[in-house]
Amino acid sequence: MSPRTDAATGEDFGWEGEATGLARPVDASQLDTRHGDILYLDDITVSFDGFRALNKLTLDIAVGELRCIIGPNGAGKTTMMDVITGKTRPDAGTAFFGQTIDLTRLNEPTIAQIGIGRKFQKPTVFEAMTVAENLEIALKTDKSVWASLRARLSGQQRDRIDELLGLIRLGEQRQREAGLLSHGQKQWLEIGMLLAQEPKLLLLDEPVAGMTDAETEKTAELLLTLKGKHSLMVVEHDMAFVGAIAEKVTVLAEGSVLAEGSLAQVQADERVIEVYLGR
Ligand SMILES: Nc1ncnc2c1ncn2[C@@H]1O[C@H](COP(=O)(O)OP(=O)(O)OP(=O)(O)O)[C@@H](O)[C@H]1O
Protein backbone atom coordinates (compact mmCIF):
# COMPACT_ATOMS: atom_id res chain seq x y z
CA MET A 1 0.00 0.00 0.00
CA SER A 2 1.14 3.55 -0.56
CA PRO A 3 0.21 6.85 1.13
CA ARG A 4 -2.82 8.50 -0.47
CA THR A 5 -3.16 12.15 -1.31
CA ASP A 6 -6.30 14.22 -1.89
CA ALA A 7 -6.01 15.52 -5.44
CA ALA A 8 -8.08 18.61 -4.66
CA THR A 9 -6.09 19.85 -1.71
CA GLY A 10 -2.78 18.06 -2.10
CA GLU A 11 -3.12 16.91 1.49
CA ASP A 12 -1.84 13.58 2.59
CA PHE A 13 -4.57 11.47 4.09
CA GLY A 14 -2.27 8.66 5.23
CA TRP A 15 -2.61 5.01 4.37
CA GLU A 16 -5.74 3.56 2.88
CA GLY A 17 -7.86 1.95 5.56
CA GLU A 18 -6.36 3.87 8.48
CA ALA A 19 -8.74 5.69 10.79
CA THR A 20 -7.36 9.01 9.58
CA GLY A 21 -7.21 7.88 5.95
CA LEU A 22 -9.49 8.61 3.04
CA ALA A 23 -9.90 5.62 0.78
CA ARG A 24 -11.32 7.58 -2.17
CA PRO A 25 -11.73 11.25 -3.00
CA VAL A 26 -15.25 12.40 -2.18
CA ASP A 27 -17.45 14.72 -4.18
CA ALA A 28 -20.79 16.32 -3.46
CA SER A 29 -22.59 14.10 -5.97
CA GLN A 30 -22.04 11.21 -3.55
CA LEU A 31 -24.35 12.87 -1.02
CA ASP A 32 -27.15 10.41 -0.40
CA THR A 33 -30.07 11.87 1.54
CA ARG A 34 -32.70 9.35 0.49
CA HIS A 35 -33.41 8.52 4.12
CA GLY A 36 -34.24 12.15 4.82
CA ASP A 37 -31.27 13.20 6.95
CA ILE A 38 -28.51 15.53 5.83
CA LEU A 39 -26.48 15.19 9.01
CA TYR A 40 -26.25 12.43 11.53
CA LEU A 41 -23.96 12.71 14.54
CA ASP A 42 -23.76 9.52 16.55
CA ASP A 43 -22.14 9.11 19.95
CA ILE A 44 -19.55 11.84 19.35
CA THR A 45 -17.06 12.34 22.15
CA VAL A 46 -14.36 15.04 22.19
CA SER A 47 -12.01 15.36 25.14
CA PHE A 48 -9.55 18.13 25.89
CA ASP A 49 -7.02 16.97 28.50
CA GLY A 50 -9.54 14.57 29.96
CA PHE A 51 -12.41 17.10 29.96
CA ARG A 52 -15.33 16.00 27.78
CA ALA A 53 -16.45 18.95 25.67
CA LEU A 54 -18.75 16.56 23.78
CA ASN A 55 -20.03 13.51 25.57
CA LYS A 56 -21.72 10.88 23.39
CA LEU A 57 -23.51 13.55 21.40
CA THR A 58 -26.18 12.18 19.08
CA LEU A 59 -28.12 14.50 16.81
CA ASP A 60 -29.66 14.46 13.36
CA ILE A 61 -30.79 17.17 10.99
CA ALA A 62 -33.34 16.55 8.24
CA VAL A 63 -32.91 17.77 4.68
CA GLY A 64 -34.16 21.35 4.39
CA GLU A 65 -34.56 21.78 8.13
CA LEU A 66 -33.69 24.94 10.03
CA ARG A 67 -32.47 23.72 13.41
CA CYS A 68 -31.59 26.02 16.27
CA ILE A 69 -29.05 24.93 18.85
CA ILE A 70 -29.08 26.61 22.21
CA GLY A 71 -27.29 25.90 25.45
CA PRO A 72 -25.36 27.61 28.21
CA ASN A 73 -21.76 28.75 27.74
CA GLY A 74 -19.39 25.82 27.46
CA ALA A 75 -22.15 23.37 26.45
CA GLY A 76 -20.14 22.23 23.42
CA LYS A 77 -21.89 24.10 20.58
CA THR A 78 -18.71 25.40 18.96
CA THR A 79 -16.94 22.08 19.44
CA MET A 80 -19.85 20.35 17.68
CA MET A 81 -19.50 22.70 14.69
CA ASP A 82 -15.74 22.10 14.74
CA VAL A 83 -16.36 18.36 14.45
CA ILE A 84 -18.83 18.78 11.58
CA THR A 85 -16.43 20.99 9.62
CA GLY A 86 -13.37 18.82 10.23
CA LYS A 87 -11.56 21.28 12.47
CA THR A 88 -11.65 18.90 15.42
CA ARG A 89 -11.45 15.11 15.20
CA PRO A 90 -13.67 13.32 17.69
CA ASP A 91 -12.16 10.71 19.99
CA ALA A 92 -15.14 8.48 19.29
CA GLY A 93 -18.36 8.46 17.29
CA THR A 94 -19.35 9.12 13.71
CA ALA A 95 -20.54 12.20 11.84
CA PHE A 96 -22.32 11.36 8.59
CA PHE A 97 -23.17 13.83 5.86
CA GLY A 98 -26.05 12.05 4.18
CA GLN A 99 -25.96 8.27 4.47
CA THR A 100 -22.48 7.59 3.22
CA ILE A 101 -19.98 10.41 3.76
CA ASP A 102 -18.14 10.09 7.07
CA LEU A 103 -17.00 13.61 7.92
CA THR A 104 -14.60 12.38 10.61
CA ARG A 105 -12.38 11.01 7.83
CA LEU A 106 -12.22 14.25 5.82
CA ASN A 107 -10.24 17.46 6.19
CA GLU A 108 -11.66 21.00 6.36
CA PRO A 109 -11.21 22.05 2.70
CA THR A 110 -12.79 18.83 1.46
CA ILE A 111 -15.77 19.24 3.80
CA ALA A 112 -16.31 22.81 2.56
CA GLN A 113 -16.04 21.62 -1.02
CA ILE A 114 -18.66 18.88 -0.66
CA GLY A 115 -21.26 21.36 0.57
CA ILE A 116 -20.94 22.34 4.22
CA GLY A 117 -20.59 26.09 4.70
CA ARG A 118 -19.76 27.72 8.01
CA LYS A 119 -20.37 31.27 9.08
CA PHE A 120 -18.30 32.31 12.08
CA GLN A 121 -19.56 34.96 14.44
CA LYS A 122 -17.34 37.73 13.13
CA PRO A 123 -17.93 38.81 9.53
CA THR A 124 -14.96 38.26 7.21
CA VAL A 125 -15.59 40.09 3.95
CA PHE A 126 -13.08 41.84 1.67
CA GLU A 127 -13.56 45.34 3.06
CA ALA A 128 -11.82 47.24 0.26
CA MET A 129 -13.97 45.63 -2.43
CA THR A 130 -17.52 46.34 -3.39
CA VAL A 131 -20.40 44.18 -2.31
CA ALA A 132 -20.77 42.80 -5.85
CA GLU A 133 -17.04 42.03 -6.11
CA ASN A 134 -17.18 40.08 -2.86
CA LEU A 135 -19.93 37.92 -4.33
CA GLU A 136 -18.02 37.54 -7.60
CA ILE A 137 -15.01 36.16 -5.76
CA ALA A 138 -17.19 33.72 -3.87
CA LEU A 139 -18.73 32.48 -7.13
CA LYS A 140 -15.47 31.80 -8.87
CA THR A 141 -13.65 28.50 -8.69
CA ASP A 142 -10.24 30.22 -8.96
CA LYS A 143 -10.00 31.76 -5.52
CA SER A 144 -7.13 34.11 -6.30
CA VAL A 145 -8.68 37.55 -5.88
CA TRP A 146 -7.09 39.18 -8.91
CA ALA A 147 -7.65 36.25 -11.23
CA SER A 148 -11.31 36.35 -10.17
CA LEU A 149 -11.75 40.05 -10.79
CA ARG A 150 -9.99 39.94 -14.17
CA ALA A 151 -12.03 37.03 -15.46
CA ARG A 152 -15.23 38.11 -17.22
CA LEU A 153 -18.49 37.04 -15.68
CA SER A 154 -20.80 34.86 -17.69
CA GLY A 155 -24.43 35.99 -18.08
CA GLN A 156 -25.41 33.16 -15.79
CA GLN A 157 -23.00 34.35 -13.10
CA ARG A 158 -24.31 37.92 -13.40
CA ASP A 159 -27.85 36.64 -12.92
CA ARG A 160 -26.75 34.65 -9.90
CA ILE A 161 -25.14 37.74 -8.33
CA ASP A 162 -28.33 39.73 -8.90
CA GLU A 163 -30.31 36.92 -7.32
CA LEU A 164 -27.99 36.77 -4.30
CA LEU A 165 -28.05 40.55 -3.87
CA GLY A 166 -31.85 40.44 -3.79
CA LEU A 167 -31.84 37.58 -1.30
CA ILE A 168 -29.46 39.29 1.13
CA ARG A 169 -31.16 42.65 0.58
CA LEU A 170 -28.07 44.45 -0.59
CA GLY A 171 -29.16 45.28 -4.14
CA GLU A 172 -28.87 49.01 -3.52
CA GLN A 173 -25.44 48.57 -1.97
CA ARG A 174 -23.89 46.56 -4.79
CA GLN A 175 -21.26 49.16 -5.74
CA ARG A 176 -20.53 50.15 -2.17
CA GLU A 177 -17.27 49.21 -0.50
CA ALA A 178 -17.96 46.34 1.88
CA GLY A 179 -15.99 48.09 4.63
CA LEU A 180 -18.62 50.83 4.68
CA LEU A 181 -21.53 48.49 5.38
CA SER A 182 -23.17 48.22 8.79
CA HIS A 183 -22.35 45.18 10.94
CA GLY A 184 -25.62 43.52 9.96
CA GLN A 185 -25.08 44.16 6.26
CA LYS A 186 -21.60 42.64 6.46
CA GLN A 187 -23.10 39.54 8.05
CA TRP A 188 -25.64 39.27 5.21
CA LEU A 189 -22.91 39.74 2.63
CA GLU A 190 -20.93 36.91 4.15
CA ILE A 191 -24.03 34.71 4.14
CA GLY A 192 -24.41 35.65 0.45
CA MET A 193 -20.80 34.65 -0.18
CA LEU A 194 -21.43 31.27 1.42
CA LEU A 195 -24.64 30.84 -0.59
CA ALA A 196 -22.71 31.56 -3.78
CA GLN A 197 -21.00 28.23 -3.17
CA GLU A 198 -24.39 26.53 -2.95
CA PRO A 199 -23.90 24.71 0.34
CA LYS A 200 -26.25 21.87 1.17
CA LEU A 201 -25.77 22.48 4.88
CA LEU A 202 -25.06 25.89 6.35
CA LEU A 203 -23.77 26.30 9.92
CA LEU A 204 -24.29 29.73 11.44
CA ASP A 205 -22.65 30.73 14.71
CA GLU A 206 -24.59 33.48 16.50
CA PRO A 207 -25.60 35.25 13.29
CA VAL A 208 -27.46 38.10 15.03
CA ALA A 209 -24.92 38.91 17.76
CA GLY A 210 -24.33 42.66 17.71
CA MET A 211 -27.19 43.38 15.29
CA THR A 212 -29.86 46.04 15.74
CA ASP A 213 -33.45 44.85 16.25
CA ALA A 214 -34.31 45.75 12.66
CA GLU A 215 -31.29 43.82 11.35
CA THR A 216 -32.19 40.85 13.53
CA GLU A 217 -35.69 40.83 12.07
CA LYS A 218 -34.36 40.91 8.52
CA THR A 219 -31.95 38.10 9.30
CA ALA A 220 -34.86 36.01 10.56
CA GLU A 221 -36.68 36.65 7.26
CA LEU A 222 -33.55 35.72 5.30
CA LEU A 223 -33.04 32.43 7.13
CA LEU A 224 -36.70 31.51 6.73
CA THR A 225 -36.31 32.09 2.98
CA LEU A 226 -33.29 29.77 2.88
CA LYS A 227 -35.01 26.99 4.79
CA GLY A 228 -36.07 24.12 2.53
CA LYS A 229 -33.60 25.00 -0.16
CA HIS A 230 -30.70 24.55 2.24
CA SER A 231 -30.41 22.77 5.56
CA LEU A 232 -29.40 25.12 8.34
CA MET A 233 -27.95 24.74 11.80
CA VAL A 234 -28.07 27.97 13.79
CA VAL A 235 -26.33 28.39 17.15
CA GLU A 236 -27.83 31.36 18.92
CA HIS A 237 -28.26 32.84 22.39
CA ASP A 238 -30.93 35.39 21.36
CA MET A 239 -34.16 33.61 22.32
CA ALA A 240 -36.49 36.12 20.62
CA PHE A 241 -34.64 35.40 17.37
CA VAL A 242 -34.76 31.65 17.97
CA GLY A 243 -38.50 31.95 18.62
CA ALA A 244 -38.94 33.75 15.30
CA ILE A 245 -37.19 31.14 13.16
CA ALA A 246 -37.20 27.77 14.89
CA GLU A 247 -39.48 24.82 14.52
CA LYS A 248 -37.24 22.48 16.41
CA VAL A 249 -34.73 23.55 19.03
CA THR A 250 -31.97 21.35 20.45
CA VAL A 251 -30.59 22.19 23.88
CA LEU A 252 -27.01 21.16 24.50
CA ALA A 253 -25.57 20.93 27.99
CA GLU A 254 -22.31 19.40 29.13
CA GLY A 255 -21.61 18.05 25.69
CA SER A 256 -24.85 16.13 25.16
CA VAL A 257 -28.40 16.77 24.00
CA LEU A 258 -30.45 17.72 27.04
CA ALA A 259 -33.78 18.41 25.33
CA GLU A 260 -35.34 18.79 21.93
CA GLY A 261 -38.65 20.24 20.78
CA SER A 262 -40.32 23.57 20.07
CA LEU A 263 -38.84 26.59 21.86
CA ALA A 264 -41.86 26.69 24.18
CA GLN A 265 -41.45 23.00 25.00
CA VAL A 266 -37.76 23.20 25.83
CA GLN A 267 -38.19 26.44 27.79
CA ALA A 268 -40.78 24.71 29.96
CA ASP A 269 -38.51 21.71 30.58
CA GLU A 270 -37.33 21.65 34.19
CA ARG A 271 -33.90 20.26 33.23
CA VAL A 272 -33.39 23.11 30.78
CA ILE A 273 -34.43 25.73 33.33
CA GLU A 274 -32.00 24.15 35.75
CA VAL A 275 -28.95 24.32 33.44
CA TYR A 276 -29.74 27.90 32.46
CA LEU A 277 -30.35 29.11 35.99
CA GLY A 278 -27.60 26.92 37.43
CA ARG A 279 -29.84 25.62 40.19
N1 LIG B 1 -9.18 23.66 22.48
C1 LIG B 1 -9.69 23.49 23.68
N2 LIG B 1 -8.92 23.11 24.73
C2 LIG B 1 -9.43 22.91 25.94
N3 LIG B 1 -10.74 23.07 26.26
C3 LIG B 1 -11.55 23.46 25.27
C4 LIG B 1 -11.09 23.69 23.94
N4 LIG B 1 -12.16 24.07 23.17
C5 LIG B 1 -13.23 24.06 23.99
N5 LIG B 1 -12.87 23.70 25.25
C6 LIG B 1 -13.77 23.57 26.38
O1 LIG B 1 -14.84 22.73 25.99
C7 LIG B 1 -16.08 23.19 26.52
C8 LIG B 1 -17.06 23.43 25.38
O2 LIG B 1 -16.67 24.57 24.68
P1 LIG B 1 -17.47 25.16 23.45
O3 LIG B 1 -16.73 26.37 22.98
O4 LIG B 1 -17.73 24.10 22.44
O5 LIG B 1 -18.85 25.59 24.12
P2 LIG B 1 -20.01 26.53 23.55
O6 LIG B 1 -21.29 25.83 23.84
O7 LIG B 1 -19.72 26.87 22.13
O8 LIG B 1 -19.89 27.82 24.47
P3 LIG B 1 -20.24 29.38 24.14
O9 LIG B 1 -21.72 29.48 24.13
O10 LIG B 1 -19.60 30.09 25.31
O11 LIG B 1 -19.59 29.71 22.83
C9 LIG B 1 -15.76 24.44 27.32
O12 LIG B 1 -15.65 24.09 28.68
C10 LIG B 1 -14.42 24.89 26.77
O13 LIG B 1 -13.66 25.57 27.75
Tab-separated table of C-alpha atoms and ligand atoms in Angstrom:
chain	number	residue	atom	x	y	z
A	1	MET	CA	0.000	0.000	0.000
A	2	SER	CA	1.142	3.550	-0.560
A	3	PRO	CA	0.206	6.849	1.127
A	4	ARG	CA	-2.818	8.502	-0.467
A	5	THR	CA	-3.165	12.148	-1.314
A	6	ASP	CA	-6.300	14.222	-1.891
A	7	ALA	CA	-6.012	15.516	-5.444
A	8	ALA	CA	-8.083	18.611	-4.663
A	9	THR	CA	-6.090	19.849	-1.706
A	10	GLY	CA	-2.781	18.063	-2.102
A	11	GLU	CA	-3.120	16.909	1.491
A	12	ASP	CA	-1.844	13.580	2.587
A	13	PHE	CA	-4.568	11.470	4.095
A	14	GLY	CA	-2.266	8.663	5.227
A	15	TRP	CA	-2.613	5.006	4.372
A	16	GLU	CA	-5.738	3.556	2.883
A	17	GLY	CA	-7.861	1.954	5.560
A	18	GLU	CA	-6.359	3.875	8.477
A	19	ALA	CA	-8.745	5.695	10.789
A	20	THR	CA	-7.355	9.010	9.578
A	21	GLY	CA	-7.211	7.877	5.952
A	22	LEU	CA	-9.493	8.612	3.045
A	23	ALA	CA	-9.899	5.624	0.782
A	24	ARG	CA	-11.316	7.578	-2.166
A	25	PRO	CA	-11.732	11.248	-3.005
A	26	VAL	CA	-15.253	12.404	-2.176
A	27	ASP	CA	-17.446	14.716	-4.178
A	28	ALA	CA	-20.787	16.320	-3.464
A	29	SER	CA	-22.589	14.096	-5.966
A	30	GLN	CA	-22.043	11.214	-3.552
A	31	LEU	CA	-24.347	12.868	-1.023
A	32	ASP	CA	-27.150	10.410	-0.396
A	33	THR	CA	-30.070	11.871	1.536
A	34	ARG	CA	-32.704	9.351	0.489
A	35	HIS	CA	-33.410	8.517	4.121
A	36	GLY	CA	-34.244	12.152	4.817
A	37	ASP	CA	-31.267	13.198	6.955
A	38	ILE	CA	-28.512	15.531	5.832
A	39	LEU	CA	-26.479	15.186	9.007
A	40	TYR	CA	-26.253	12.427	11.531
A	41	LEU	CA	-23.962	12.712	14.541
A	42	ASP	CA	-23.760	9.517	16.547
A	43	ASP	CA	-22.139	9.108	19.947
A	44	ILE	CA	-19.549	11.835	19.352
A	45	THR	CA	-17.059	12.340	22.151
A	46	VAL	CA	-14.364	15.038	22.186
A	47	SER	CA	-12.011	15.361	25.141
A	48	PHE	CA	-9.555	18.128	25.894
A	49	ASP	CA	-7.017	16.972	28.496
A	50	GLY	CA	-9.542	14.574	29.959
A	51	PHE	CA	-12.410	17.101	29.960
A	52	ARG	CA	-15.327	15.995	27.783
A	53	ALA	CA	-16.450	18.948	25.670
A	54	LEU	CA	-18.755	16.558	23.781
A	55	ASN	CA	-20.033	13.508	25.571
A	56	LYS	CA	-21.723	10.877	23.387
A	57	LEU	CA	-23.509	13.551	21.398
A	58	THR	CA	-26.180	12.178	19.076
A	59	LEU	CA	-28.124	14.505	16.810
A	60	ASP	CA	-29.665	14.463	13.363
A	61	ILE	CA	-30.789	17.173	10.988
A	62	ALA	CA	-33.336	16.548	8.244
A	63	VAL	CA	-32.908	17.773	4.682
A	64	GLY	CA	-34.161	21.351	4.386
A	65	GLU	CA	-34.560	21.780	8.129
A	66	LEU	CA	-33.688	24.942	10.029
A	67	ARG	CA	-32.469	23.723	13.411
A	68	CYS	CA	-31.592	26.024	16.266
A	69	ILE	CA	-29.045	24.926	18.847
A	70	ILE	CA	-29.077	26.613	22.213
A	71	GLY	CA	-27.294	25.897	25.454
A	72	PRO	CA	-25.359	27.611	28.209
A	73	ASN	CA	-21.761	28.751	27.736
A	74	GLY	CA	-19.394	25.820	27.464
A	75	ALA	CA	-22.150	23.370	26.447
A	76	GLY	CA	-20.138	22.232	23.416
A	77	LYS	CA	-21.894	24.097	20.581
A	78	THR	CA	-18.709	25.399	18.956
A	79	THR	CA	-16.943	22.084	19.441
A	80	MET	CA	-19.851	20.353	17.681
A	81	MET	CA	-19.498	22.700	14.694
A	82	ASP	CA	-15.736	22.098	14.738
A	83	VAL	CA	-16.357	18.360	14.449
A	84	ILE	CA	-18.829	18.781	11.583
A	85	THR	CA	-16.432	20.991	9.617
A	86	GLY	CA	-13.371	18.817	10.229
A	87	LYS	CA	-11.556	21.280	12.469
A	88	THR	CA	-11.649	18.895	15.422
A	89	ARG	CA	-11.447	15.107	15.197
A	90	PRO	CA	-13.674	13.317	17.690
A	91	ASP	CA	-12.162	10.707	19.985
A	92	ALA	CA	-15.140	8.480	19.292
A	93	GLY	CA	-18.355	8.463	17.295
A	94	THR	CA	-19.354	9.121	13.706
A	95	ALA	CA	-20.543	12.201	11.837
A	96	PHE	CA	-22.320	11.361	8.592
A	97	PHE	CA	-23.171	13.835	5.860
A	98	GLY	CA	-26.052	12.048	4.184
A	99	GLN	CA	-25.957	8.265	4.472
A	100	THR	CA	-22.478	7.591	3.225
A	101	ILE	CA	-19.980	10.408	3.764
A	102	ASP	CA	-18.139	10.090	7.066
A	103	LEU	CA	-16.995	13.608	7.924
A	104	THR	CA	-14.603	12.378	10.608
A	105	ARG	CA	-12.380	11.013	7.829
A	106	LEU	CA	-12.217	14.247	5.818
A	107	ASN	CA	-10.243	17.461	6.185
A	108	GLU	CA	-11.663	21.004	6.362
A	109	PRO	CA	-11.213	22.045	2.697
A	110	THR	CA	-12.794	18.826	1.461
A	111	ILE	CA	-15.772	19.238	3.796
A	112	ALA	CA	-16.311	22.805	2.564
A	113	GLN	CA	-16.040	21.624	-1.017
A	114	ILE	CA	-18.658	18.881	-0.658
A	115	GLY	CA	-21.259	21.357	0.568
A	116	ILE	CA	-20.938	22.336	4.220
A	117	GLY	CA	-20.585	26.093	4.699
A	118	ARG	CA	-19.758	27.719	8.009
A	119	LYS	CA	-20.367	31.270	9.077
A	120	PHE	CA	-18.298	32.309	12.076
A	121	GLN	CA	-19.562	34.962	14.438
A	122	LYS	CA	-17.337	37.729	13.127
A	123	PRO	CA	-17.929	38.814	9.530
A	124	THR	CA	-14.962	38.262	7.209
A	125	VAL	CA	-15.589	40.092	3.950
A	126	PHE	CA	-13.079	41.841	1.675
A	127	GLU	CA	-13.562	45.344	3.064
A	128	ALA	CA	-11.821	47.238	0.256
A	129	MET	CA	-13.970	45.632	-2.432
A	130	THR	CA	-17.518	46.340	-3.393
A	131	VAL	CA	-20.400	44.183	-2.307
A	132	ALA	CA	-20.772	42.797	-5.851
A	133	GLU	CA	-17.042	42.031	-6.110
A	134	ASN	CA	-17.184	40.085	-2.863
A	135	LEU	CA	-19.933	37.916	-4.325
A	136	GLU	CA	-18.015	37.538	-7.605
A	137	ILE	CA	-15.005	36.162	-5.760
A	138	ALA	CA	-17.186	33.724	-3.871
A	139	LEU	CA	-18.733	32.480	-7.128
A	140	LYS	CA	-15.465	31.795	-8.872
A	141	THR	CA	-13.650	28.505	-8.688
A	142	ASP	CA	-10.241	30.219	-8.963
A	143	LYS	CA	-9.997	31.765	-5.520
A	144	SER	CA	-7.134	34.112	-6.304
A	145	VAL	CA	-8.683	37.551	-5.877
A	146	TRP	CA	-7.094	39.181	-8.906
A	147	ALA	CA	-7.654	36.253	-11.229
A	148	SER	CA	-11.308	36.351	-10.173
A	149	LEU	CA	-11.753	40.048	-10.790
A	150	ARG	CA	-9.989	39.943	-14.174
A	151	ALA	CA	-12.035	37.034	-15.460
A	152	ARG	CA	-15.229	38.107	-17.216
A	153	LEU	CA	-18.489	37.045	-15.676
A	154	SER	CA	-20.801	34.857	-17.693
A	155	GLY	CA	-24.425	35.986	-18.082
A	156	GLN	CA	-25.411	33.164	-15.785
A	157	GLN	CA	-22.999	34.353	-13.098
A	158	ARG	CA	-24.306	37.921	-13.397
A	159	ASP	CA	-27.852	36.638	-12.924
A	160	ARG	CA	-26.747	34.651	-9.898
A	161	ILE	CA	-25.136	37.736	-8.333
A	162	ASP	CA	-28.334	39.730	-8.895
A	163	GLU	CA	-30.312	36.923	-7.321
A	164	LEU	CA	-27.985	36.765	-4.299
A	165	LEU	CA	-28.054	40.554	-3.873
A	166	GLY	CA	-31.850	40.436	-3.790
A	167	LEU	CA	-31.843	37.578	-1.303
A	168	ILE	CA	-29.462	39.288	1.132
A	169	ARG	CA	-31.163	42.651	0.580
A	170	LEU	CA	-28.065	44.453	-0.593
A	171	GLY	CA	-29.160	45.281	-4.143
A	172	GLU	CA	-28.866	49.005	-3.524
A	173	GLN	CA	-25.437	48.572	-1.969
A	174	ARG	CA	-23.888	46.559	-4.794
A	175	GLN	CA	-21.265	49.156	-5.737
A	176	ARG	CA	-20.531	50.147	-2.165
A	177	GLU	CA	-17.269	49.207	-0.495
A	178	ALA	CA	-17.961	46.345	1.879
A	179	GLY	CA	-15.987	48.091	4.626
A	180	LEU	CA	-18.624	50.833	4.681
A	181	LEU	CA	-21.525	48.490	5.382
A	182	SER	CA	-23.173	48.224	8.790
A	183	HIS	CA	-22.346	45.185	10.941
A	184	GLY	CA	-25.624	43.517	9.961
A	185	GLN	CA	-25.079	44.165	6.256
A	186	LYS	CA	-21.603	42.638	6.462
A	187	GLN	CA	-23.100	39.544	8.046
A	188	TRP	CA	-25.644	39.268	5.208
A	189	LEU	CA	-22.909	39.740	2.635
A	190	GLU	CA	-20.934	36.913	4.151
A	191	ILE	CA	-24.030	34.715	4.145
A	192	GLY	CA	-24.409	35.650	0.455
A	193	MET	CA	-20.799	34.648	-0.184
A	194	LEU	CA	-21.433	31.274	1.417
A	195	LEU	CA	-24.644	30.844	-0.586
A	196	ALA	CA	-22.706	31.560	-3.781
A	197	GLN	CA	-20.997	28.234	-3.173
A	198	GLU	CA	-24.390	26.528	-2.948
A	199	PRO	CA	-23.901	24.713	0.344
A	200	LYS	CA	-26.248	21.871	1.169
A	201	LEU	CA	-25.769	22.477	4.883
A	202	LEU	CA	-25.058	25.886	6.351
A	203	LEU	CA	-23.773	26.300	9.920
A	204	LEU	CA	-24.286	29.730	11.444
A	205	ASP	CA	-22.649	30.730	14.707
A	206	GLU	CA	-24.587	33.483	16.505
A	207	PRO	CA	-25.600	35.254	13.289
A	208	VAL	CA	-27.461	38.103	15.030
A	209	ALA	CA	-24.921	38.906	17.761
A	210	GLY	CA	-24.329	42.659	17.709
A	211	MET	CA	-27.188	43.385	15.294
A	212	THR	CA	-29.858	46.037	15.741
A	213	ASP	CA	-33.448	44.847	16.250
A	214	ALA	CA	-34.314	45.746	12.656
A	215	GLU	CA	-31.292	43.825	11.348
A	216	THR	CA	-32.185	40.845	13.526
A	217	GLU	CA	-35.685	40.829	12.074
A	218	LYS	CA	-34.363	40.914	8.520
A	219	THR	CA	-31.949	38.104	9.304
A	220	ALA	CA	-34.863	36.008	10.559
A	221	GLU	CA	-36.675	36.652	7.260
A	222	LEU	CA	-33.551	35.723	5.297
A	223	LEU	CA	-33.042	32.434	7.131
A	224	LEU	CA	-36.705	31.513	6.733
A	225	THR	CA	-36.314	32.093	2.983
A	226	LEU	CA	-33.291	29.771	2.884
A	227	LYS	CA	-35.014	26.987	4.793
A	228	GLY	CA	-36.066	24.125	2.534
A	229	LYS	CA	-33.598	25.003	-0.161
A	230	HIS	CA	-30.695	24.548	2.235
A	231	SER	CA	-30.414	22.765	5.563
A	232	LEU	CA	-29.401	25.118	8.338
A	233	MET	CA	-27.955	24.744	11.803
A	234	VAL	CA	-28.073	27.966	13.791
A	235	VAL	CA	-26.332	28.385	17.146
A	236	GLU	CA	-27.833	31.363	18.923
A	237	HIS	CA	-28.259	32.842	22.385
A	238	ASP	CA	-30.932	35.391	21.357
A	239	MET	CA	-34.158	33.614	22.323
A	240	ALA	CA	-36.486	36.116	20.621
A	241	PHE	CA	-34.640	35.404	17.367
A	242	VAL	CA	-34.756	31.649	17.970
A	243	GLY	CA	-38.496	31.947	18.615
A	244	ALA	CA	-38.940	33.754	15.301
A	245	ILE	CA	-37.192	31.140	13.156
A	246	ALA	CA	-37.198	27.774	14.893
A	247	GLU	CA	-39.480	24.819	14.517
A	248	LYS	CA	-37.243	22.477	16.410
A	249	VAL	CA	-34.728	23.547	19.026
A	250	THR	CA	-31.969	21.352	20.453
A	251	VAL	CA	-30.590	22.195	23.876
A	252	LEU	CA	-27.006	21.156	24.502
A	253	ALA	CA	-25.574	20.926	27.987
A	254	GLU	CA	-22.307	19.404	29.134
A	255	GLY	CA	-21.605	18.047	25.687
A	256	SER	CA	-24.854	16.128	25.161
A	257	VAL	CA	-28.398	16.769	24.005
A	258	LEU	CA	-30.449	17.717	27.039
A	259	ALA	CA	-33.778	18.405	25.333
A	260	GLU	CA	-35.339	18.791	21.927
A	261	GLY	CA	-38.652	20.243	20.780
A	262	SER	CA	-40.322	23.572	20.073
A	263	LEU	CA	-38.842	26.586	21.856
A	264	ALA	CA	-41.864	26.695	24.177
A	265	GLN	CA	-41.452	22.999	25.003
A	266	VAL	CA	-37.765	23.205	25.833
A	267	GLN	CA	-38.189	26.435	27.795
A	268	ALA	CA	-40.780	24.705	29.956
A	269	ASP	CA	-38.513	21.714	30.576
A	270	GLU	CA	-37.327	21.653	34.187
A	271	ARG	CA	-33.905	20.260	33.235
A	272	VAL	CA	-33.389	23.108	30.778
A	273	ILE	CA	-34.430	25.727	33.329
A	274	GLU	CA	-31.996	24.153	35.751
A	275	VAL	CA	-28.952	24.324	33.444
A	276	TYR	CA	-29.737	27.897	32.462
A	277	LEU	CA	-30.349	29.109	35.991
A	278	GLY	CA	-27.604	26.917	37.431
A	279	ARG	CA	-29.841	25.617	40.188
B	1	LIG	N1	-9.182	23.662	22.478
B	1	LIG	C1	-9.687	23.492	23.684
B	1	LIG	N2	-8.923	23.112	24.726
B	1	LIG	C2	-9.433	22.913	25.944
B	1	LIG	N3	-10.738	23.069	26.257
B	1	LIG	C3	-11.553	23.458	25.268
B	1	LIG	C4	-11.092	23.694	23.937
B	1	LIG	N4	-12.161	24.065	23.174
B	1	LIG	C5	-13.232	24.059	23.992
B	1	LIG	N5	-12.873	23.698	25.246
B	1	LIG	C6	-13.771	23.567	26.385
B	1	LIG	O1	-14.841	22.726	25.993
B	1	LIG	C7	-16.075	23.187	26.525
B	1	LIG	C8	-17.060	23.428	25.383
B	1	LIG	O2	-16.666	24.571	24.679
B	1	LIG	P1	-17.474	25.163	23.448
B	1	LIG	O3	-16.727	26.374	22.976
B	1	LIG	O4	-17.732	24.100	22.444
B	1	LIG	O5	-18.847	25.591	24.120
B	1	LIG	P2	-20.007	26.532	23.548
B	1	LIG	O6	-21.286	25.826	23.837
B	1	LIG	O7	-19.720	26.870	22.135
B	1	LIG	O8	-19.892	27.821	24.467
B	1	LIG	P3	-20.238	29.376	24.142
B	1	LIG	O9	-21.721	29.483	24.129
B	1	LIG	O10	-19.604	30.088	25.311
B	1	LIG	O11	-19.588	29.709	22.834
B	1	LIG	C9	-15.759	24.441	27.315
B	1	LIG	O12	-15.649	24.092	28.677
B	1	LIG	C10	-14.419	24.891	26.773
B	1	LIG	O13	-13.660	25.565	27.751
